Coordinates of C-alpha atoms in Angstrom, one line a residue:
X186 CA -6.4 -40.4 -42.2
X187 CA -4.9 -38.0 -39.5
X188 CA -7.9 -35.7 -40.0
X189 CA -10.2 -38.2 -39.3
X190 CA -8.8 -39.8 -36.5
X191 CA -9.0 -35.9 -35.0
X192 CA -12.7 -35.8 -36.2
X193 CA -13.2 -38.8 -34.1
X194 CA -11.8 -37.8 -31.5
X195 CA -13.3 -34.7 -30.7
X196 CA -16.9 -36.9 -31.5
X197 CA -15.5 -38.9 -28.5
X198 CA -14.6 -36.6 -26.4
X199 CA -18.0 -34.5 -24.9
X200 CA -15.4 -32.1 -22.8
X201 CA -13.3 -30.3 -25.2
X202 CA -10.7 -27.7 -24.6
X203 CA -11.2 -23.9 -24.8
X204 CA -14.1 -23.8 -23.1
X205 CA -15.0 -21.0 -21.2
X206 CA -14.1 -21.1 -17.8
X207 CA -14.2 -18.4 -15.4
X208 CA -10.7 -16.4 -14.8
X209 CA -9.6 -16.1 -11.3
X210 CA -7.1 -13.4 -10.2
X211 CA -7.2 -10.5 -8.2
X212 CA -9.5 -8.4 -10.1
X213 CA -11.8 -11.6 -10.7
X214 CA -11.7 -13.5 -7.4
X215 CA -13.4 -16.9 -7.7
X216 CA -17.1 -17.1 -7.7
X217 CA -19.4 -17.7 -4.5
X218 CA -22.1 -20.1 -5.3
X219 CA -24.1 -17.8 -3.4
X220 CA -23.6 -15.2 -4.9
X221 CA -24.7 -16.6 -8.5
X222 CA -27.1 -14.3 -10.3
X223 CA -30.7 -16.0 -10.6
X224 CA -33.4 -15.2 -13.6
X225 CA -37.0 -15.7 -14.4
X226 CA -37.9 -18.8 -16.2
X227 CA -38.1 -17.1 -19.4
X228 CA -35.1 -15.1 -19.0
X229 CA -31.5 -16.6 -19.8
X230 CA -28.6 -14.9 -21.0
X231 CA -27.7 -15.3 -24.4
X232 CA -23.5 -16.3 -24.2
X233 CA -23.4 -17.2 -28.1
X234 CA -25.5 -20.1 -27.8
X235 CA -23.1 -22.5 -26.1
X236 CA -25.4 -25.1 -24.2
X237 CA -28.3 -25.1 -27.0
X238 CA -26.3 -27.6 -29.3
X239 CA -23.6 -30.1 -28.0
X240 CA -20.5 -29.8 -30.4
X241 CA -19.9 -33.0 -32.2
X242 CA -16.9 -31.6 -33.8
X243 CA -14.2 -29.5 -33.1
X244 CA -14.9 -27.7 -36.2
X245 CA -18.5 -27.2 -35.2
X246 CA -17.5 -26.1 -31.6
X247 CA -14.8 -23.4 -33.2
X248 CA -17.8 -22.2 -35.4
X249 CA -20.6 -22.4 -32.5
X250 CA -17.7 -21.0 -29.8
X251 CA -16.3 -17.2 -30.1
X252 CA -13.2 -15.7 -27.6
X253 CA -13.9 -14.9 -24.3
X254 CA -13.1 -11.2 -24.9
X255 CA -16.3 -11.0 -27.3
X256 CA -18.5 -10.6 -24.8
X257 CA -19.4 -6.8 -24.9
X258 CA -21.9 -4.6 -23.0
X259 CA -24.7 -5.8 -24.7
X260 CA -24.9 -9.3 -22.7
X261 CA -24.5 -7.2 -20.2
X262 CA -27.5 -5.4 -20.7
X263 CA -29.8 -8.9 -21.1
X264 CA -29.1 -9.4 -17.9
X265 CA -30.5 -6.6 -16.4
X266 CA -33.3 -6.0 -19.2
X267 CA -36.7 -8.7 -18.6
X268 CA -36.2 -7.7 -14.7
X269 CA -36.9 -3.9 -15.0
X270 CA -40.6 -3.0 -16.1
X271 CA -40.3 -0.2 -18.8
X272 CA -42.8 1.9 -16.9
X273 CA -40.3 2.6 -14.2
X274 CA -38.3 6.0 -14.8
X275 CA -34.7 5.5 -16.2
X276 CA -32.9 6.7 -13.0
X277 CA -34.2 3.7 -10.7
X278 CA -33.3 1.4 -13.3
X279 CA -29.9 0.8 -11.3
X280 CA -31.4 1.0 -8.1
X281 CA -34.0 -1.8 -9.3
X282 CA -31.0 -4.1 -10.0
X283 CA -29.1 -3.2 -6.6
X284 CA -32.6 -4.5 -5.0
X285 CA -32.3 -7.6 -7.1
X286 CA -28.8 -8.0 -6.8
X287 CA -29.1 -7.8 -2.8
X288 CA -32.0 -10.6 -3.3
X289 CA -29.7 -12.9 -4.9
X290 CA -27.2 -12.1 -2.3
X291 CA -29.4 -13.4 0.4
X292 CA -26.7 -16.3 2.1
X293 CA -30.2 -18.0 4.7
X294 CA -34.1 -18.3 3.9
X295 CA -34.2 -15.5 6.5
X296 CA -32.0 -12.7 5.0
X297 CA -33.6 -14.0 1.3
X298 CA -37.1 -13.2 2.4
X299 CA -36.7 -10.1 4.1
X300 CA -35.1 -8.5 1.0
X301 CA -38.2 -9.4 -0.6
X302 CA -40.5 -8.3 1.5
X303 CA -38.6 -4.7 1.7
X304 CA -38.1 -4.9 -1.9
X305 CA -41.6 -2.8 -2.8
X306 CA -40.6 0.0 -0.1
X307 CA -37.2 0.1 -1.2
X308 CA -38.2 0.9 -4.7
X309 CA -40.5 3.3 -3.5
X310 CA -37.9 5.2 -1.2
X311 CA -35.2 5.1 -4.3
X312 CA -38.2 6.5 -6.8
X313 CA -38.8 9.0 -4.2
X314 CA -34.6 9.7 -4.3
X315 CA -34.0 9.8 -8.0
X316 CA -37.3 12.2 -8.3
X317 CA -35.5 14.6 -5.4
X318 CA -32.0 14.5 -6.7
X319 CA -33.4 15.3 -10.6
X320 CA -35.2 19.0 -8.6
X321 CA -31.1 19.2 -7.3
X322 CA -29.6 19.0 -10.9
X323 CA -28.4 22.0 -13.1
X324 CA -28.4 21.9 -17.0
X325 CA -24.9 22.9 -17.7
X326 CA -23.8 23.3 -21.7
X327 CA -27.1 21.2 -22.6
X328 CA -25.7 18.4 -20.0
X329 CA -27.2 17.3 -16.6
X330 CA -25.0 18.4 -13.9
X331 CA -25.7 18.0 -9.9
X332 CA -24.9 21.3 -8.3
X333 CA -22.4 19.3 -6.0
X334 CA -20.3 17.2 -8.1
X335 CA -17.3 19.5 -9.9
X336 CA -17.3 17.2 -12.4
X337 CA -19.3 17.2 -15.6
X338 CA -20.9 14.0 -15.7
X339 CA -23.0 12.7 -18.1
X340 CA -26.2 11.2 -16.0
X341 CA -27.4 8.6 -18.3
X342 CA -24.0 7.0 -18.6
X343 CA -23.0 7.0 -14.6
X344 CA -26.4 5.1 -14.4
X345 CA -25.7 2.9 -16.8
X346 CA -22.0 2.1 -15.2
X347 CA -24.0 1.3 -11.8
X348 CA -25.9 -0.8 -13.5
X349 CA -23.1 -3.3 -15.2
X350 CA -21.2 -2.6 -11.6
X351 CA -24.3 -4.3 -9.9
X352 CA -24.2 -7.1 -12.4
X353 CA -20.9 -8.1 -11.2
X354 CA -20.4 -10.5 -8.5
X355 CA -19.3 -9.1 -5.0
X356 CA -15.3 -8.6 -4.6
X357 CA -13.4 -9.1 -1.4
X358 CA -12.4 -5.7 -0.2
X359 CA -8.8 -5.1 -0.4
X360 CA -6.5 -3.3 2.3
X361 CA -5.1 -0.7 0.1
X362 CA -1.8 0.6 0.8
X363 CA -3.1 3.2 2.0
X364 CA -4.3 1.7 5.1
X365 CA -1.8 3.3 7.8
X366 CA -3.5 1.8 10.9
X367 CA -1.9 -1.6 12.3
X368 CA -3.5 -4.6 11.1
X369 CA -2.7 -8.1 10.5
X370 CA -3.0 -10.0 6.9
X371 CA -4.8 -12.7 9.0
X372 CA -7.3 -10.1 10.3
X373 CA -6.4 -10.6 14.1
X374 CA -8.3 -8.6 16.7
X375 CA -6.3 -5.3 17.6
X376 CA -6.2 -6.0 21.0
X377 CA -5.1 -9.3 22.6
X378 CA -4.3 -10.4 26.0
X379 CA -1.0 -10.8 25.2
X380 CA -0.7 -7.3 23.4
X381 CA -2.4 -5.4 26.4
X382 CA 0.7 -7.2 28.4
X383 CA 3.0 -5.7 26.5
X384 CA 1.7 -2.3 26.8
X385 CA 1.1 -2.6 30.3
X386 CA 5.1 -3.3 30.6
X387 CA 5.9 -0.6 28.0
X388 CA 4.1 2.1 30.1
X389 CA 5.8 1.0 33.8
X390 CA 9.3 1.1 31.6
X391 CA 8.0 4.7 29.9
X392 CA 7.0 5.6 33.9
X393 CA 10.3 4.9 35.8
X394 CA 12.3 8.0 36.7
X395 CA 15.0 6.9 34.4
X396 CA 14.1 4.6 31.5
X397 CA 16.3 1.5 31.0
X398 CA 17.0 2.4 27.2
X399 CA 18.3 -1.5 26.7
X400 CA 15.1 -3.0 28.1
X401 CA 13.0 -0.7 26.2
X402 CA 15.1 -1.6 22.6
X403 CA 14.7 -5.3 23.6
X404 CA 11.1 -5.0 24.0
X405 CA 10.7 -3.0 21.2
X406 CA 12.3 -5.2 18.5
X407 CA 8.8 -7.3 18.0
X408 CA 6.5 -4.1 17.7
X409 CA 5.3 -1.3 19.3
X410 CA 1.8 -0.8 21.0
X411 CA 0.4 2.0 19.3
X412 CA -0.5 4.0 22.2
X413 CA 3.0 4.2 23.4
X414 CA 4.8 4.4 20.1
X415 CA 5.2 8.2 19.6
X416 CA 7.1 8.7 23.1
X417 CA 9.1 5.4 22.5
X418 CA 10.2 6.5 19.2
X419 CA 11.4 9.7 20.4
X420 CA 13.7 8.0 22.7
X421 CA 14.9 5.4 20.9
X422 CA 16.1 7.8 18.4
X423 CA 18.1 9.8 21.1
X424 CA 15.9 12.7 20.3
X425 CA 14.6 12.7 24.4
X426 CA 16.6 12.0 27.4
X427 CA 16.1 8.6 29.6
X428 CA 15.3 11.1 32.3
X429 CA 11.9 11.7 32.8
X430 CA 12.2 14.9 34.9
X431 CA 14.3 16.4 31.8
X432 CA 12.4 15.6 28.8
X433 CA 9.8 18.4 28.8
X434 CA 12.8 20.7 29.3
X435 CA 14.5 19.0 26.2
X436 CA 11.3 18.9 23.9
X437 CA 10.5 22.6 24.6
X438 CA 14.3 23.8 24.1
X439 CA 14.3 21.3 20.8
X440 CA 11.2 22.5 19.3
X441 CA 11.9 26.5 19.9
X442 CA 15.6 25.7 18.4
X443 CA 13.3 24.7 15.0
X444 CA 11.5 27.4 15.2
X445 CA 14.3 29.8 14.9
X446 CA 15.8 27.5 12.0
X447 CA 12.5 28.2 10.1
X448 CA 13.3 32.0 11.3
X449 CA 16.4 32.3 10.1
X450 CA 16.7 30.1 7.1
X451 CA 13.4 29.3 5.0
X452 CA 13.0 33.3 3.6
X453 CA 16.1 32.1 1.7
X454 CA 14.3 29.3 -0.4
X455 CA 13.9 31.7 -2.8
X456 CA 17.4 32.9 -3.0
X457 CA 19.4 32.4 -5.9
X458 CA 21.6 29.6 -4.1
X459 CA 18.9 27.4 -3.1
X460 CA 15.8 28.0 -5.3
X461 CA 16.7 24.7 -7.1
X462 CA 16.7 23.1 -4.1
X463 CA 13.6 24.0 -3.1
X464 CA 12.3 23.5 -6.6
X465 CA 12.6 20.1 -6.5
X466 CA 11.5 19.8 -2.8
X467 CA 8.5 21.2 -4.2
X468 CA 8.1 18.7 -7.2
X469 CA 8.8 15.7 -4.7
X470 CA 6.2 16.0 -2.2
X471 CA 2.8 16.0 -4.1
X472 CA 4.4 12.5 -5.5
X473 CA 5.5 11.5 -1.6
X474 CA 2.4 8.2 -0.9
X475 CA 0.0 10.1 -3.6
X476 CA -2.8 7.4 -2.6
X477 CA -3.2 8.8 1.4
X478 CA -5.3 11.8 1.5
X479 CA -3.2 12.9 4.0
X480 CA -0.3 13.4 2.5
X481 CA -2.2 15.4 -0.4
X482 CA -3.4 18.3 1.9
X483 CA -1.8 21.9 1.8
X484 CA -1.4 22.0 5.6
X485 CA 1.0 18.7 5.6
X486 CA 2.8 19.8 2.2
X487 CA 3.5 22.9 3.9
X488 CA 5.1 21.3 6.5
X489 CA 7.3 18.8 4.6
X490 CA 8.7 21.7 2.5
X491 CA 9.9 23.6 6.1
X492 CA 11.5 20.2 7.2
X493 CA 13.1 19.0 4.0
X494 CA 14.4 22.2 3.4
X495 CA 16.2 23.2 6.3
X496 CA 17.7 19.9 6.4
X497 CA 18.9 20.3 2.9
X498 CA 20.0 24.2 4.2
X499 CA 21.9 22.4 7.3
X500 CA 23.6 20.0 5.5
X501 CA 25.3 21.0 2.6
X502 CA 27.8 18.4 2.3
X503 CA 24.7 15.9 0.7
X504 CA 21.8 18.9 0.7
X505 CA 18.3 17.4 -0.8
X506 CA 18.6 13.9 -2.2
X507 CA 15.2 12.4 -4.0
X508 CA 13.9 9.7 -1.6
X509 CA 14.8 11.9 1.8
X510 CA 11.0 13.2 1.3
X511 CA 9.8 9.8 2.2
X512 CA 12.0 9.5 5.3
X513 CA 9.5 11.8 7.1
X514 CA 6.3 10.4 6.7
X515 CA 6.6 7.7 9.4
X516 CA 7.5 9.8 12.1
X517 CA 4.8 12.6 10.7
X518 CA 1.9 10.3 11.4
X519 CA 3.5 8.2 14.3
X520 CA 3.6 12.0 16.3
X521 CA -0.1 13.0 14.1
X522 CA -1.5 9.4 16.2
X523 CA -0.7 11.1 19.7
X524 CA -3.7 13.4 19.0
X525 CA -5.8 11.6 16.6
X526 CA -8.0 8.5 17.3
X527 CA -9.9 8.1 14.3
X528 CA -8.4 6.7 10.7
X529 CA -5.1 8.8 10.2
X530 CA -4.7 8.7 6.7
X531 CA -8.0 10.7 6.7
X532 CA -7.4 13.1 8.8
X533 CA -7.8 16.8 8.5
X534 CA -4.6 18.3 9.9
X535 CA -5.5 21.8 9.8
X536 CA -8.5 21.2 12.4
X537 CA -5.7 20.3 15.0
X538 CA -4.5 23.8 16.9
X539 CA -1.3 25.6 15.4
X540 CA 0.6 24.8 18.7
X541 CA 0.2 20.8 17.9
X542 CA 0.7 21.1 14.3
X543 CA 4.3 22.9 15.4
X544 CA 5.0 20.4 17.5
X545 CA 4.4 17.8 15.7
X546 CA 6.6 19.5 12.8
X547 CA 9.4 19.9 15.2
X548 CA 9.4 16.4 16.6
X549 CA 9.7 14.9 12.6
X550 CA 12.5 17.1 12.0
X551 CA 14.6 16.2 15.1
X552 CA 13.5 11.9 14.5
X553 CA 14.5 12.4 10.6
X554 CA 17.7 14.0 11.4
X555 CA 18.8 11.5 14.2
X556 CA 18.4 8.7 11.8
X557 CA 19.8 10.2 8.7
X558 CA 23.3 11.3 10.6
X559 CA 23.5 7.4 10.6
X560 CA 23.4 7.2 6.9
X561 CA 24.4 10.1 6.0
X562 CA 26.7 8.4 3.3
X563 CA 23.7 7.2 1.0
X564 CA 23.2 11.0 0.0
X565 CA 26.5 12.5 -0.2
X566 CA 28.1 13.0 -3.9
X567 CA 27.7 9.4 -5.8
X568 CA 25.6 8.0 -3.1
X569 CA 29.1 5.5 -2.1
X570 CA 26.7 4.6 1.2
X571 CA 24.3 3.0 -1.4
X572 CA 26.7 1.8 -3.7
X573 CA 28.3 -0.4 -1.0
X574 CA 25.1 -1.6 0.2
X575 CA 23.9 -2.9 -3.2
X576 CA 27.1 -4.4 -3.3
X577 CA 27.0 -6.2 -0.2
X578 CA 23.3 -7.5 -1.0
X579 CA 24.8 -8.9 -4.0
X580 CA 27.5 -10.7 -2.1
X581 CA 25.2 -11.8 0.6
X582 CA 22.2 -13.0 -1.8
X583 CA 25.1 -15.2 -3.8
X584 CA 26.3 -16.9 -0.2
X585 CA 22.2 -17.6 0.9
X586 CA 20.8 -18.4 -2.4
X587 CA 22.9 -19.1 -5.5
X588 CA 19.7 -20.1 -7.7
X589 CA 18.2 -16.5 -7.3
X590 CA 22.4 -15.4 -7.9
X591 CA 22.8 -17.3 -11.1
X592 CA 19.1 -16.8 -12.6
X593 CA 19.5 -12.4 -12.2
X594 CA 23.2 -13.8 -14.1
X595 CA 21.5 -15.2 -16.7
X596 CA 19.0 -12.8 -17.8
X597 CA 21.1 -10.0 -16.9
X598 CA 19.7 -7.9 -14.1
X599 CA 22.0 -6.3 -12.3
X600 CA 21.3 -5.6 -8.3
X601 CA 21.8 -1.8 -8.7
X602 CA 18.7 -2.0 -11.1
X603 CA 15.9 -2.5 -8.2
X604 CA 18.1 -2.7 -5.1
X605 CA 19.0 1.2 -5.6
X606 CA 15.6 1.8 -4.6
X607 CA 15.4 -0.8 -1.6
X608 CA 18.2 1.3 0.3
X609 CA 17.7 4.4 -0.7
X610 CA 13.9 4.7 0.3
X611 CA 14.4 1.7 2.7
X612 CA 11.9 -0.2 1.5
X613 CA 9.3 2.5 1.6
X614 CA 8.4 1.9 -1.9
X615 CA 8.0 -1.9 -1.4
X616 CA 5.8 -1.8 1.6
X617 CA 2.7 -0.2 3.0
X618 CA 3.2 2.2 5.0
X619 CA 1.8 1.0 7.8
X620 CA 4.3 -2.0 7.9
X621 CA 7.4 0.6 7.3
X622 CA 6.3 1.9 10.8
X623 CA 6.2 -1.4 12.2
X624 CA 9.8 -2.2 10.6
X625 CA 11.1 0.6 11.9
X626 CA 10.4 -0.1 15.3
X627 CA 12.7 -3.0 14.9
X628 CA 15.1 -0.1 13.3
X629 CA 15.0 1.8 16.3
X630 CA 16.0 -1.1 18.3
X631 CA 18.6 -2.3 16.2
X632 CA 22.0 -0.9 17.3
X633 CA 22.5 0.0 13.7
X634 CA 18.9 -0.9 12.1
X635 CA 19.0 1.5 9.5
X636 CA 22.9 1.4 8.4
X637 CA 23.5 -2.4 9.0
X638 CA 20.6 -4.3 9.5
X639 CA 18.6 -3.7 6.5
X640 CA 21.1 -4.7 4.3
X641 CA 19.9 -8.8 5.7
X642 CA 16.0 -7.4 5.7
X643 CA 16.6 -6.5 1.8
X644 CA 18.0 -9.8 1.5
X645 CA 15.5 -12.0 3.3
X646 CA 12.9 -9.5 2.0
X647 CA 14.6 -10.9 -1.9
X648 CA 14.5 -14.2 -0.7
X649 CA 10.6 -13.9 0.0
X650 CA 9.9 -13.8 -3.5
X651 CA 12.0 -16.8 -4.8
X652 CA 9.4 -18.6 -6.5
X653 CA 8.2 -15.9 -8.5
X654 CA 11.7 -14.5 -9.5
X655 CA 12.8 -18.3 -10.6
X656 CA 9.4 -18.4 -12.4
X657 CA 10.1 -15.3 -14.5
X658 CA 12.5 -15.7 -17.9
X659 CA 13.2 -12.9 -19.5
X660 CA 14.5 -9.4 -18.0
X661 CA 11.4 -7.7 -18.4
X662 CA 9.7 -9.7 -16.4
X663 CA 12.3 -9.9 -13.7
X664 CA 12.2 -6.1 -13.1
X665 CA 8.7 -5.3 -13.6
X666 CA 8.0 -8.5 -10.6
X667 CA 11.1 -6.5 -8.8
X668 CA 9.7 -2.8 -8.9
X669 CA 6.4 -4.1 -8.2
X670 CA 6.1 -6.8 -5.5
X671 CA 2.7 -7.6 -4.4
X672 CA 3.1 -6.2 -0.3
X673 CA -0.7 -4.6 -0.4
X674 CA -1.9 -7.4 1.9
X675 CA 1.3 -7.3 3.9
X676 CA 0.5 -6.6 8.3
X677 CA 2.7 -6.8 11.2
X678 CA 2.6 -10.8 10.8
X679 CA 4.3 -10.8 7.4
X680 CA 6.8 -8.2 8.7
X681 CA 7.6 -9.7 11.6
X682 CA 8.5 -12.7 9.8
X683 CA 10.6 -11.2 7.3
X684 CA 12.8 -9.8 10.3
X685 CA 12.7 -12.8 12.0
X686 CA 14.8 -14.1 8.8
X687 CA 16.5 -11.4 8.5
X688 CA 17.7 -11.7 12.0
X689 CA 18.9 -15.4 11.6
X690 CA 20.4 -14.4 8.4
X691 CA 22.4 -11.6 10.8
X692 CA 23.4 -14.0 13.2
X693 CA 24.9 -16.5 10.5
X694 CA 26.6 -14.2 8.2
X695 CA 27.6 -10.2 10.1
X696 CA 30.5 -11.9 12.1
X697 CA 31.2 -14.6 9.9
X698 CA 33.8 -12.7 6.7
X699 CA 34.7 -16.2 5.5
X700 CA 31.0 -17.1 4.8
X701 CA 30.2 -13.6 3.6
X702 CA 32.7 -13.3 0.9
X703 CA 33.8 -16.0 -1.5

């Protein structure tokens, strides 16, 4: 009886479960309907069948219906098959499907028609192509090879990967992290009325014979234009005088002081004493932000090693702590955008004169170790700087949110498990870098941003992901959402919120003990 009533109901029920629906996420964004593919009358792809019989029967629709991950490569291939004559040669076979694809793509009558009237000239001008870059190829070991690829690609198959890549439906480009430049999430112009009034006050304060250090922190703490940010750094990091008349004098005694540090002390990296020290200097920084090119070019490498190690060499009592090496790479490209105007994170270093490239090596050494005498505690023996912090966070998290408290309880994850991280690296790991510069020019203007402030950003910055940490029930899960927190999108408008929380949660809780503490 119970099996019949569940025949009959799937016989009532035309919309049954388990139906294929498309799968929406970051690396499947939903579909535009202008965007849909469109084929010839007598051309339809063949997805197991699923609209040429209506199931009458659950058991008929299991057998008729197979798993979504069945679909191979060869659907793939119907799709592009009945639309590419076989006469054409094999290598425009992918640019014959870009040229359909961009017909499909065609949002107005207008941009529809003039794809198709270009469509014969484009295939003509990408016959012409494929014929010229076949005369360019090399047969290396029996395989085709373009004489400017290092790589030894197989030709057919690349081809054949453009072709199911054109198949696809068009994704949203995503801001990787390693976008350095300033932008917001919400895609706000770069430059608004409001934003050139700032910089116009930030240059008359920069101007005056003798900045006013307190008006410069208190216009600082919502951002920084980026024209003005590598001379307001250095003085809000007590690295240049407020004296105008005496900064060149102070910069050109500073920077020759380096030199002679890099004189006198980095022959002996290889010195008994300190070759493990530069060892793993040398292991860190190929690993320091390995998606910016930047950061990947001898020239730069070169340069981290000469900072980190003379830091380590003048200060023995911590030396050279993993996570120091990220310390320098915001004030690297905040004094690397002084003399570049183009996409930083691109940018060939070595093309810049040696004199700049000094300079610019000097000024990051002087900025790191201004802000790391504040700290100084999170990298001597045992990291106790650290290990008070966590514990604070832990304390403060239990006061502001006791769900979050209780839930890390229950499954067991301890705040030293992804809060280490958080104040060791400052959040460097968790954010973009390009929203670590723009927190740290709320750092600078902190009093004690760096020491005492971003203990309540880590909190609020916790806080941020309530949702997704209550969502989460096991400990796996908790850590893996911890270590990896989805910040890619994150611009100045997310981070200025998160210290705008972090400020109120400043203002309730630093000079309060009795709400601090239970």
């Amino acid at each position: 009886m119970a099996t019949e009533n569940r025949i009959h109901f799937w016989r009532r029920n035309a919309k049954v479960p388990g139906s294929v629906q498309p799968v929406y996420g970051a690396q499947h964004p939903p579909l535009d309907p202008r965007l849909r593919r469109t084929y010839h009358k007598d051309t339809t792809p063949k997805l197991n069948n699923l609209k040429s019989k209506k199931a009458s029967s659950f058991h008929e629709f299991a057998r008729s219906t197979n798993d979504a991950w069945d679909i191979d490569d060869e659907e793939d291939e119907d799709f592009l098959g009945t639309q590419i004559p076989s006469s054409l040669p094999s290598g425009l076979h992918s640019a014959s499907s870009q040229n359909q694809q961009q017909q499909n793509q065609g949002g107005d009558t207008e941009t529809g028609v003039s794809h198709r009237l270009e469509a014969p000239n484009l295939q003509a001008q990408n016959l012409q192509d494929v014929q010229e870059e076949d005369t360019e190829c090399e047969h290396v070991n029996g395989k085709v090879v373009k004489s400017s690829s290092d790589a030894h690609l197989n030709t057919s198959s690349v081809r054949s990967t453009l072709q199911k890549q054109n198949t696809l439906p068009a994704r949203p480009i995503i801001p990787l992290v390693a976008r350095i430049s300033d932008q917001n999430a919400s895609g706000a112009p770069p430059m608004t009325v409001r934003e050139k009034s700032r910089l116009d006050k930030f240059k008359q304060l920069l101007g005056s014979p003798n900045t006013d250090l307190e008006e410069l922190r208190k216009h600082s703490w919502s951002g920084i234009p980026r024209e003005v940010r590598p001379i307001t750094w250095r003085l809000l990091s007590g690295y240049l005088p407020a004296n105008k008349e005496r900064r060149e004098l102070v910069l050109k005694r500073k920077r020759e002081e380096y030199f002679g540090f890099i004189e006198q002390y980095y022959h002996s990296r290889t010195d008994e004493h300190y070759k493990d020290t530069y060892r793993q200097i040398h292991i860190d920084i190929p690993r320091t932000n390995p998606l910016i090119p930047l950061f990947q070019q001898p020239a730069v490498q070169e340069v981290f090693e000469r900072i980190l190690f003379i830091w380590a060499i003048r200060h023995p009592a911590s030396g050279y702590v993993q996570g120091i090496n990220d310390l320098v790479t915001p004030f690297f490209v905040v004094f690397l955008s002084e003399f570049v105007t183009e996409d930083v994170e691109n940018f060939e270093v070595a093309a810049l004169p040696l004199d700049t490239q000094r300079n610019i090596e000097a000024d990051s050494f002087w900025c790191m170790s201004k802000l790391l005498d504040g700290i100084q505690d999170n990298y001597t023996f045992a990291q106790p700087g650290i290990q008070n912090k966590v514990k604070a966070l832990e304390e403060l998290v239990s006061r502001i949110d006791e769900d979050i408290h209780n839930h890390f309880k229950r499954y067991e994850v301890e705040y030293l498990q992804f809060a280490f991280r958080w104040m060791n690296n400052l959040l460097m790991r968790e954010l973009p870098l390009r929203c670590t510069i723009r927190l740290w020019d709320t750092y600078q203007a902190e009093a004690e941003g760096f020491s005492h402030f971003h203990l309540y950003v880590c909190a609020a910055f916790l806080i941020e992901w309530r949702k997704e940490i209550l969502s989460m029930v096991d400990f796996q899960g908790l850590l893996m959402l911890l270590q990896n927190l989805p910040t890619i999108h994150w611009g100045n408008e997310e981070v200025g919120l998160l210290l705008a929380e972090a400020y109120r949660l400043k203002y309730m809780f630093a000079d309060a003990p009795s709400h601090y503490k239970r």
